[in-house]
mmCIF file with all atom_site columns, C-alpha atoms in Angstrom:
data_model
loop_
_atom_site.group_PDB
_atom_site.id
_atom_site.type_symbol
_atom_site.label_atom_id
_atom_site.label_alt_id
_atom_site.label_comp_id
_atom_site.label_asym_id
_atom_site.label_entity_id
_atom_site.label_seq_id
_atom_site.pdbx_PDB_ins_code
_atom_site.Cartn_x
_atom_site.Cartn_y
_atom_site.Cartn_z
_atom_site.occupancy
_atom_site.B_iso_or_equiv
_atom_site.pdbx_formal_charge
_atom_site.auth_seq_id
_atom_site.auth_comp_id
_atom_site.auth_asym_id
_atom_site.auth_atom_id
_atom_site.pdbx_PDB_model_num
ATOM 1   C CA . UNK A 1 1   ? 14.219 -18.123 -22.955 1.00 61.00 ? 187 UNK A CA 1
ATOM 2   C CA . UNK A 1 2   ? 16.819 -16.333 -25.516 1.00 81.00 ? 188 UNK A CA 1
ATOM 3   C CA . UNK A 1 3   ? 18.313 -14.256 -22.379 1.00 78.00 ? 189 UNK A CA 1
ATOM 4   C CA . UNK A 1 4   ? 18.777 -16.903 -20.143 1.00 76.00 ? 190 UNK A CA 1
ATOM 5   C CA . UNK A 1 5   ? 20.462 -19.291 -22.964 1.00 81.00 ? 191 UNK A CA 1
ATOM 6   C CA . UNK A 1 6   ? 22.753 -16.299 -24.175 1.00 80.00 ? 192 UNK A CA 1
ATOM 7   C CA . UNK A 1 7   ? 23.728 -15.546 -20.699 1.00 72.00 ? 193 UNK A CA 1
ATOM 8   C CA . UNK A 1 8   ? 24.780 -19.099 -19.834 1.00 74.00 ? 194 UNK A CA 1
ATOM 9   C CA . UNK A 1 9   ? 27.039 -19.291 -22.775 1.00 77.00 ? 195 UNK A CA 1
ATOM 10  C CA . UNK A 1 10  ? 28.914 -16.374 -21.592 1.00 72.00 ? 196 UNK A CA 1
ATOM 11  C CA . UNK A 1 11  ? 27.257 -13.527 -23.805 1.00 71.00 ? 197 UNK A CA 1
ATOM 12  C CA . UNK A 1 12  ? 28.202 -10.522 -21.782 1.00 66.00 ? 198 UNK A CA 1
ATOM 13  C CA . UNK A 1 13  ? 25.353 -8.159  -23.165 1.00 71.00 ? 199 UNK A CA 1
ATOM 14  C CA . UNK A 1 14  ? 22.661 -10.977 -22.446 1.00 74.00 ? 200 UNK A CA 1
ATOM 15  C CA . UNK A 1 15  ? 24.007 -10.266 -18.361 1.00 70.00 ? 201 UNK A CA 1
ATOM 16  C CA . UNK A 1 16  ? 22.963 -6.555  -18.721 1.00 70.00 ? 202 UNK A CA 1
ATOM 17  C CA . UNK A 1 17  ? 19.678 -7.459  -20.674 1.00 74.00 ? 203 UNK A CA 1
ATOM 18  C CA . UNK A 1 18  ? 18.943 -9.913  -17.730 1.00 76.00 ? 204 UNK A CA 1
ATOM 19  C CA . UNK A 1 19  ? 20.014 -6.940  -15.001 1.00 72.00 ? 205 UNK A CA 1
ATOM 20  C CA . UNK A 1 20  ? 17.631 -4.404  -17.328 1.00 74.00 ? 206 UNK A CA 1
ATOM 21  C CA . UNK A 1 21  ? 14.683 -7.422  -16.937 1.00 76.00 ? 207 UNK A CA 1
ATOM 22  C CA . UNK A 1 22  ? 15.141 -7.903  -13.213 1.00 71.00 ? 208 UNK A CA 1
ATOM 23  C CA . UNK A 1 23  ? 15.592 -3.978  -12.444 1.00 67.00 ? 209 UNK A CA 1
ATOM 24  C CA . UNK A 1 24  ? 12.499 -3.087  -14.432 1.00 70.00 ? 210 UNK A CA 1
ATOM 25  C CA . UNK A 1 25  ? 10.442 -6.359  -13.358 1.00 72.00 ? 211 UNK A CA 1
ATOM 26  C CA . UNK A 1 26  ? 9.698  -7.207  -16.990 1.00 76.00 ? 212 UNK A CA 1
ATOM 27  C CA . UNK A 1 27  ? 7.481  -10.044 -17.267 1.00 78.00 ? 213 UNK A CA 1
ATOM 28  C CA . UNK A 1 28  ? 9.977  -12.773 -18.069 1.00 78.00 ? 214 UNK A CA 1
ATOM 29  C CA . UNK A 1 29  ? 12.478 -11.710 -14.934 1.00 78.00 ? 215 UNK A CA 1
ATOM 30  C CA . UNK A 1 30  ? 11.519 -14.491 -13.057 1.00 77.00 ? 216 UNK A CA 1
ATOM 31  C CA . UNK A 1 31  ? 11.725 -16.909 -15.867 1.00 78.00 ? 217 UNK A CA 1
ATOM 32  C CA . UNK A 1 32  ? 15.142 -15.765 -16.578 1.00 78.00 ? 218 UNK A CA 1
ATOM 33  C CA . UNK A 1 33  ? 16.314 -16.292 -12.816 1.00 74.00 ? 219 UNK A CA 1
ATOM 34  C CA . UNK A 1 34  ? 14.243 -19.732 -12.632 1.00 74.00 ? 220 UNK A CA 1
ATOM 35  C CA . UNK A 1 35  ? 16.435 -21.143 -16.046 1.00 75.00 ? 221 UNK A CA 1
ATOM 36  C CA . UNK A 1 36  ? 20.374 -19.786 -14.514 1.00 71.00 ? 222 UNK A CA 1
ATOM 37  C CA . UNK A 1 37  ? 19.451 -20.859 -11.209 1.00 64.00 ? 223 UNK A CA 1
ATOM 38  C CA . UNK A 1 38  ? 20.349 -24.324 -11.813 1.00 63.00 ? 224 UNK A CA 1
ATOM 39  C CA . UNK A 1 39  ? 23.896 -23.581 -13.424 1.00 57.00 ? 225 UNK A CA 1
ATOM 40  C CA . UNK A 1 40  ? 24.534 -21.019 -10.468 1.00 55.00 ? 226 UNK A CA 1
ATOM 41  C CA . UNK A 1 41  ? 25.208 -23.498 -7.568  1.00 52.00 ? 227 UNK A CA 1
ATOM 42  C CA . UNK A 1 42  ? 22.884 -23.451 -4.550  1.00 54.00 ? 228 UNK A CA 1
ATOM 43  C CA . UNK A 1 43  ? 22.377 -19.550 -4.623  1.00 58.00 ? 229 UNK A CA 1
ATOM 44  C CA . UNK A 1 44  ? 21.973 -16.710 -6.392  1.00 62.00 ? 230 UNK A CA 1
ATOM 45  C CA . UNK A 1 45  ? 24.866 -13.949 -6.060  1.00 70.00 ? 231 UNK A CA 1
ATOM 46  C CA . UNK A 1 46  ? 24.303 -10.470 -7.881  1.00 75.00 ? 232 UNK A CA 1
ATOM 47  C CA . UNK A 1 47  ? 26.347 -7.861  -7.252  1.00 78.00 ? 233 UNK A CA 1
ATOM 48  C CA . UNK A 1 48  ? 25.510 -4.665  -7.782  1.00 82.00 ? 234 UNK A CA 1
ATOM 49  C CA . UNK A 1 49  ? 28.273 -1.760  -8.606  1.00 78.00 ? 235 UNK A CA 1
ATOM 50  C CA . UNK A 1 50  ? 27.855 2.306   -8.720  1.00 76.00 ? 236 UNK A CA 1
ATOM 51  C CA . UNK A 1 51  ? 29.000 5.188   -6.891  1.00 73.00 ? 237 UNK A CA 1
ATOM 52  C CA . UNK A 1 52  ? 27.846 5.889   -2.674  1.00 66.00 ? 238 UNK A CA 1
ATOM 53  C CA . UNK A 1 53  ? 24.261 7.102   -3.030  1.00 69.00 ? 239 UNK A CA 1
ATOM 54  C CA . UNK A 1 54  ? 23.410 5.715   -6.798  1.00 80.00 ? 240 UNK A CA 1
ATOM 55  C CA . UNK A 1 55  ? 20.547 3.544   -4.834  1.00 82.00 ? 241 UNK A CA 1
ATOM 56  C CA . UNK A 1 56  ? 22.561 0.269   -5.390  1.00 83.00 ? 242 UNK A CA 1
ATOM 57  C CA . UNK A 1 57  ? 20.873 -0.828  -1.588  1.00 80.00 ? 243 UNK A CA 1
ATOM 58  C CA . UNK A 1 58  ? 17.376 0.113   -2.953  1.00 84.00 ? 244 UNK A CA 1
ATOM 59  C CA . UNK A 1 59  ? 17.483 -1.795  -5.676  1.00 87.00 ? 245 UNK A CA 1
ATOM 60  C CA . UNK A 1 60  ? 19.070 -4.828  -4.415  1.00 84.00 ? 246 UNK A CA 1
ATOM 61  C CA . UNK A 1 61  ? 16.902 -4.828  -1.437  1.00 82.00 ? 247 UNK A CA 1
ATOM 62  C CA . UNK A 1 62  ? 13.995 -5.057  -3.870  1.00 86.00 ? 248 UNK A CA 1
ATOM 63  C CA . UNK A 1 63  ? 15.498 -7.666  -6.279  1.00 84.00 ? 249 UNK A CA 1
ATOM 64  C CA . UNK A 1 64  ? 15.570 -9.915  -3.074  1.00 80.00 ? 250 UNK A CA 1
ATOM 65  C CA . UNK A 1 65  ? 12.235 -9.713  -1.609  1.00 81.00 ? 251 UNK A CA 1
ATOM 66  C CA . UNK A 1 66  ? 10.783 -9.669  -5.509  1.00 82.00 ? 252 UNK A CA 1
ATOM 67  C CA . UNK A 1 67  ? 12.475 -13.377 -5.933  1.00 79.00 ? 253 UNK A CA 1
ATOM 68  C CA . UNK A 1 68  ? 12.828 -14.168 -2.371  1.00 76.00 ? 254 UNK A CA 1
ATOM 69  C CA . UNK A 1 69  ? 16.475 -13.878 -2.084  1.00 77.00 ? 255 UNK A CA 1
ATOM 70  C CA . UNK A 1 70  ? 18.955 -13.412 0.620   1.00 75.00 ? 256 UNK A CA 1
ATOM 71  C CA . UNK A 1 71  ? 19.944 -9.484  0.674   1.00 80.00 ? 257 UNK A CA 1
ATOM 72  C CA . UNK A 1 72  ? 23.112 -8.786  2.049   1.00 81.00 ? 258 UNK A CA 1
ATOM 73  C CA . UNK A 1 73  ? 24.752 -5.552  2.084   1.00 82.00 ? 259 UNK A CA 1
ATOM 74  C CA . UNK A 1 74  ? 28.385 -5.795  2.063   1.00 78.00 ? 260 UNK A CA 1
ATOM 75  C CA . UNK A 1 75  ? 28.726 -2.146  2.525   1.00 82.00 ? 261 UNK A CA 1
ATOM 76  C CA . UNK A 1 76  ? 27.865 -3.288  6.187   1.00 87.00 ? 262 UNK A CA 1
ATOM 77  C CA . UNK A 1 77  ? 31.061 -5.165  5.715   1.00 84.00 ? 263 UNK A CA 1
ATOM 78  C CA . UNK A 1 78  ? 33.145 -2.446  5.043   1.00 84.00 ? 264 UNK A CA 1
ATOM 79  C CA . UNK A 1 79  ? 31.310 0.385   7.243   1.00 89.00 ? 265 UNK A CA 1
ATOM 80  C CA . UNK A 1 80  ? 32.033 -2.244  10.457  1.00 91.00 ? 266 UNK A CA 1
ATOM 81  C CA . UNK A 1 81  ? 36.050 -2.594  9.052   1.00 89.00 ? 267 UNK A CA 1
ATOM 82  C CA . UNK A 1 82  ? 35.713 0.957   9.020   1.00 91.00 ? 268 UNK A CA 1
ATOM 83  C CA . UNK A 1 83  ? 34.574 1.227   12.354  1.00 95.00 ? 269 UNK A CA 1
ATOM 84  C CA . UNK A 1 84  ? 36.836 -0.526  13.992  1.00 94.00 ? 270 UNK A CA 1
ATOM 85  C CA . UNK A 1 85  ? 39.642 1.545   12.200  1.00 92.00 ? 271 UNK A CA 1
ATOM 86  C CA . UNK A 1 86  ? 38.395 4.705   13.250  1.00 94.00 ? 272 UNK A CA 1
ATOM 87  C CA . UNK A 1 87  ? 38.279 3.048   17.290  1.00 95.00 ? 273 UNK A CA 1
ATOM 88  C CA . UNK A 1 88  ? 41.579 2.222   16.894  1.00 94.00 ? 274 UNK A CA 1
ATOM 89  C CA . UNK A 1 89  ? 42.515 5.738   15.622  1.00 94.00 ? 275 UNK A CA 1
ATOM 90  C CA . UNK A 1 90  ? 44.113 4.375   12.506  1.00 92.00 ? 276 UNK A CA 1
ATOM 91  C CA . UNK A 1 91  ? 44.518 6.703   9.689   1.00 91.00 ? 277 UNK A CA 1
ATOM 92  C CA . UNK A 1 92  ? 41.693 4.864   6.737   1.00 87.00 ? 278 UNK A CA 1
ATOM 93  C CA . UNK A 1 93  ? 43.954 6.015   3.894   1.00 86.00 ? 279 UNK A CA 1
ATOM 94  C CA . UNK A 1 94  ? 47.315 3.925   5.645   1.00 88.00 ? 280 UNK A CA 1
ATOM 95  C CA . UNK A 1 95  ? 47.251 0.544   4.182   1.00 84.00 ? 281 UNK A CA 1
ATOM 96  C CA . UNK A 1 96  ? 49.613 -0.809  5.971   1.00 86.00 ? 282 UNK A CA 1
ATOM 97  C CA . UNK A 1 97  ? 48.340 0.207   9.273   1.00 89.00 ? 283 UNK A CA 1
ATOM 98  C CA . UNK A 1 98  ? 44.754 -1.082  8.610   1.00 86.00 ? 284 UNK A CA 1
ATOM 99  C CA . UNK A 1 99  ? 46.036 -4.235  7.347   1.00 83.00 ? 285 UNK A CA 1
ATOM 100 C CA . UNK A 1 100 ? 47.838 -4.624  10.500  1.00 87.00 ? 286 UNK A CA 1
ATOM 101 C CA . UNK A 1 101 ? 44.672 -4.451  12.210  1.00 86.00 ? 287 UNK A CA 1
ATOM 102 C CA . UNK A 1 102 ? 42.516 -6.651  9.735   1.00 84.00 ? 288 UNK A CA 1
ATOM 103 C CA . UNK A 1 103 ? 43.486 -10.217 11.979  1.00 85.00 ? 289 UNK A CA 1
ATOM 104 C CA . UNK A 1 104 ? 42.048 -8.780  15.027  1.00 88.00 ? 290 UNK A CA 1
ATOM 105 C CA . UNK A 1 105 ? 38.985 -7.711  13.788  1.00 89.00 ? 291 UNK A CA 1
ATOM 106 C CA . UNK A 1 106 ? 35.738 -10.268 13.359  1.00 90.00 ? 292 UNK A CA 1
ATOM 107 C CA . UNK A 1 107 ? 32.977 -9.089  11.139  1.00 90.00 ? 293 UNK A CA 1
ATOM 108 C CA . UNK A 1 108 ? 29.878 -11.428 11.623  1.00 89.00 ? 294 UNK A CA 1
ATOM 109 C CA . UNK A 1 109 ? 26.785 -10.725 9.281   1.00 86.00 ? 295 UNK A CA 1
ATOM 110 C CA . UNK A 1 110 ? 23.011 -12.160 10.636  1.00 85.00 ? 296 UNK A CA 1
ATOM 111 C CA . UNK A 1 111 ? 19.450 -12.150 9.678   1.00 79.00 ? 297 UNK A CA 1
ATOM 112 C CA . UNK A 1 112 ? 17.825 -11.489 12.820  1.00 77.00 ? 298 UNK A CA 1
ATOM 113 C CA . UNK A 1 113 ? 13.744 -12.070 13.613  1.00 75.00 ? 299 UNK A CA 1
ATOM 114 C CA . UNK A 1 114 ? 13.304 -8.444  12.963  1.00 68.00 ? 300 UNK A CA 1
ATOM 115 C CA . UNK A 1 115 ? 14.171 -9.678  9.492   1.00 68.00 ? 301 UNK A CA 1
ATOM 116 C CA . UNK A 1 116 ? 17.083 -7.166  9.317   1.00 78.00 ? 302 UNK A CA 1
ATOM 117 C CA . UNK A 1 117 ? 20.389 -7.660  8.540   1.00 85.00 ? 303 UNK A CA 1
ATOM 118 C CA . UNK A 1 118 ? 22.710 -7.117  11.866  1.00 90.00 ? 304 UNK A CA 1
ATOM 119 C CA . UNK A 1 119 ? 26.309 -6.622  11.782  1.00 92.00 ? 305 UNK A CA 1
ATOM 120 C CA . UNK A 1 120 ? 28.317 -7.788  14.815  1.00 93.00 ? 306 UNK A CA 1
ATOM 121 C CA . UNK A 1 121 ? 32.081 -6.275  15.329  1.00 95.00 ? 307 UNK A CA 1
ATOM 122 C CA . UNK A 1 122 ? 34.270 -8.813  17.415  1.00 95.00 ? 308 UNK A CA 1
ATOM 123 C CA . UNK A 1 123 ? 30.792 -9.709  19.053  1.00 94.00 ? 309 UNK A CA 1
ATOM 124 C CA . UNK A 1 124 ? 29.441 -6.082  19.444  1.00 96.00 ? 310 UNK A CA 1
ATOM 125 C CA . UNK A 1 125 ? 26.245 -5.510  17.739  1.00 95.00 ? 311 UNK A CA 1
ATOM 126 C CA . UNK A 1 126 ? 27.286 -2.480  15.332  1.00 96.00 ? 312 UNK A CA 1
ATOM 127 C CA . UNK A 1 127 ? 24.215 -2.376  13.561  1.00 93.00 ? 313 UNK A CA 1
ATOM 128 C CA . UNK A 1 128 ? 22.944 1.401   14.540  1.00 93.00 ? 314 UNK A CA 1
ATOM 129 C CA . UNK A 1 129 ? 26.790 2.303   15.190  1.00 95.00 ? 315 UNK A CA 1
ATOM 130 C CA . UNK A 1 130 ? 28.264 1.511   11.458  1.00 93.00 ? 316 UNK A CA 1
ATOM 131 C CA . UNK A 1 131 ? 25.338 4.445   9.588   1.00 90.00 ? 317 UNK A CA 1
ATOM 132 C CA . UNK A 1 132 ? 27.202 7.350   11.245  1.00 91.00 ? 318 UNK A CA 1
ATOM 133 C CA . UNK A 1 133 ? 28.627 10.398  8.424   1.00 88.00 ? 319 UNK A CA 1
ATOM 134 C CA . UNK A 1 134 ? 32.111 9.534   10.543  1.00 90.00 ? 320 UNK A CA 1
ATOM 135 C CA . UNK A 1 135 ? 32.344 6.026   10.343  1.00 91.00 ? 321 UNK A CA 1
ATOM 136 C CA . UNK A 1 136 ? 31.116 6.293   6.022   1.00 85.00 ? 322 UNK A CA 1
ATOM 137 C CA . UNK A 1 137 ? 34.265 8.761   5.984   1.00 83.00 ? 323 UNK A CA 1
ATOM 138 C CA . UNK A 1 138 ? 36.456 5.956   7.264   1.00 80.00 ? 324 UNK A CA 1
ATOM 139 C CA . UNK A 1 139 ? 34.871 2.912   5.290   1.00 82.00 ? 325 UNK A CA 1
ATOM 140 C CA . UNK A 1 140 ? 35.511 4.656   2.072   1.00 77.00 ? 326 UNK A CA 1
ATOM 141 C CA . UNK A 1 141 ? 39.589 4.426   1.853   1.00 78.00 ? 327 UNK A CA 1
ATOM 142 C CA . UNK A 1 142 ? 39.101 1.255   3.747   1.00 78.00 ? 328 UNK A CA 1
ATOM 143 C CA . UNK A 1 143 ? 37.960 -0.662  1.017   1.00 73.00 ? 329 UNK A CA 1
ATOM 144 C CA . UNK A 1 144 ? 40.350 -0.034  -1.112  1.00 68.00 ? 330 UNK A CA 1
ATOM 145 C CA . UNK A 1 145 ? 42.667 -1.579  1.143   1.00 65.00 ? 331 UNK A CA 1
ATOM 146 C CA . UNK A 1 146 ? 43.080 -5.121  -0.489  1.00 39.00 ? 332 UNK A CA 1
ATOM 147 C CA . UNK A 1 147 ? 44.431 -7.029  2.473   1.00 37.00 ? 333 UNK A CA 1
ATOM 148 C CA . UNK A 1 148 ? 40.705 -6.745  3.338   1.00 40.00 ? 334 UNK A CA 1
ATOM 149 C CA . UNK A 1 149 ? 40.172 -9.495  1.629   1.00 41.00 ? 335 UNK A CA 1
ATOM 150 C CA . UNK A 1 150 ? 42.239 -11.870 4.719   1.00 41.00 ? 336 UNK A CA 1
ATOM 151 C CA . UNK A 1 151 ? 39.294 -10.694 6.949   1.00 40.00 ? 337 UNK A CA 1
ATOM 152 C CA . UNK A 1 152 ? 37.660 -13.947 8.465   1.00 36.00 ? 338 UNK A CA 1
ATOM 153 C CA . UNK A 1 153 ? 34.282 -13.574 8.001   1.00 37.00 ? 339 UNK A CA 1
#
């Protein structure tokens, strides 16, 4: 599998032709997954960048039940941060004031029966609560905050 050897030695174009394979379920997209899977560790981890409303959710969503993967949508992440920012009537775009808040604030992600992904703020099931218009205005500056990254998950 040309892809999958390129990619493994670090060939940056063979990543997109693998993304391009996956995304457009060519025939060999499983094959490609099945040959980096062993040099990736225990799981699989794709990440997939664009601008709010490109479909990024769509597609991941579908590159994990196609291969069986875990989906998880770390815009949940941010939209709960975000939440609890705008509850605490903290202005999104102060950095300083939202990393003051990040150590009191417990994100917890979870797969329930339903077999949807849950999102629990300092216990509080968030879930319905984190897809509002207002709480999207206040996730966006939040994640550019880059204490974020202290938040115990």
């Amino acid at each position: 599998m040309k892809i999958a050897e390129e990619l493994l030695g670090g060939n940056r174009l063979a990543l997109s032709r693998a993304i391009t394979a996956i995304e457009n379920e060519y025939d060999d997209a499983a094959e490609i997954m099945k040959k980096i899977y062993p040099h990736t560790g225990k799981a699989y981890v794709l990440g997939i960048t664009g601008p709010p409303g490109a479909g990024k959710s769509t597609l991941a969503r579908a590159v994990a039940e196609k291969f069986g993967f875990l989906y998880v949508d770390t815009g949940a992440i941010y939209r709960s941060v975000g939440l609890s920012v705008l509850r605490a009537g903290v202005d999104p775009k102060d950095a300083d004031a939202v990393a003051a808040r990040l150590p009191g604030i417990r994100v917890e992600l979870a797969h329930a029966d339903d077999g949807l992904q849950h999102m629990r703020l300092n216990g509080e099931d968030v879930t319905e609560q984190i897809r509002t218009p207002e709480v999207s205005r206040f996730s966006r500056p939040v994640t550019s905050v880059s204490a974020e990254q202290s938040l115990h998950m």
